[in-house]
Amino acid sequence: MKTCPRFARIKSGYEQDIRFLCSYAERHRGTGPAKASEKNAFTVKRSMARALNRHIDRCPECG
């Protein structure tokens, strides 16, 4: 699938957030904030999927 530069920019932004949240959760395993960070990472993954699907549906270059 060929995608446009905007798709890559959207994806990289979300992936950066996910990496930050997951690495924080690993460093502080077992604490309350780490558990919250894991849940937030899961939520961000779902948001990324929705945003990318929306982009593909609307972008003439990606679709």
Coordinates of C-alpha atoms in Angstrom, one line a residue:
M1 CA 0.0 0.0 0.0
K2 CA 1.4 3.4 -1.0
T3 CA 0.9 6.1 1.5
C4 CA 1.5 9.9 1.5
P5 CA 3.9 11.8 3.7
R6 CA 1.1 13.0 6.0
F7 CA 0.2 9.4 6.8
A8 CA 3.8 8.7 7.9
R9 CA 3.8 11.9 10.0
I10 CA 0.6 10.9 11.7
K11 CA 1.8 7.4 12.4
S12 CA 5.2 8.5 13.7
G13 CA 3.6 10.9 16.1
Y14 CA 1.4 8.2 17.6
E15 CA 4.2 5.7 17.7
Q16 CA 6.4 8.1 19.6
D17 CA 3.7 8.6 22.2
I18 CA 3.2 4.8 22.5
R19 CA 7.0 4.2 22.9
F20 CA 7.2 6.8 25.6
L21 CA 4.2 5.4 27.6
C22 CA 5.4 1.8 27.3
S23 CA 9.0 2.6 28.3
Y24 CA 7.7 4.5 31.3
A25 CA 5.5 1.5 32.3
E26 CA 8.5 -0.8 32.0
R27 CA 10.8 1.4 34.1
H28 CA 8.3 1.8 36.9
R29 CA 6.6 -1.7 36.8
G30 CA 4.1 -2.4 39.5
T31 CA 3.3 1.2 40.4
G32 CA 0.0 2.9 39.9
P33 CA 1.3 5.4 37.4
A34 CA 2.9 2.6 35.4
K35 CA -0.4 0.8 35.2
A36 CA -2.1 4.0 34.1
S37 CA 0.6 4.5 31.5
E38 CA -0.1 1.0 30.1
K39 CA -3.8 1.7 29.8
N40 CA -3.0 5.0 28.1
A41 CA -0.7 3.3 25.6
F42 CA -3.5 0.9 24.7
T43 CA -5.9 3.9 24.2
V44 CA -3.3 5.7 22.1
K45 CA -3.0 2.6 19.9
R46 CA -6.7 2.5 19.3
S47 CA -6.7 6.3 18.5
M48 CA -3.9 5.8 16.1
A49 CA -5.8 3.0 14.3
R50 CA -8.9 5.3 14.0
A51 CA -6.9 8.3 12.8
L52 CA -5.0 6.3 10.2
N53 CA -8.2 4.6 8.9
R54 CA -9.9 8.0 8.7
H55 CA -6.9 9.4 6.9
I56 CA -6.9 6.5 4.3
D57 CA -10.7 6.9 3.8
R58 CA -10.4 10.7 3.0
C59 CA -6.9 11.0 1.4
P60 CA -7.0 10.8 -2.4
E61 CA -3.3 9.9 -2.5
C62 CA -3.5 7.0 0.0
G63 CA -6.9 5.6 -1.1

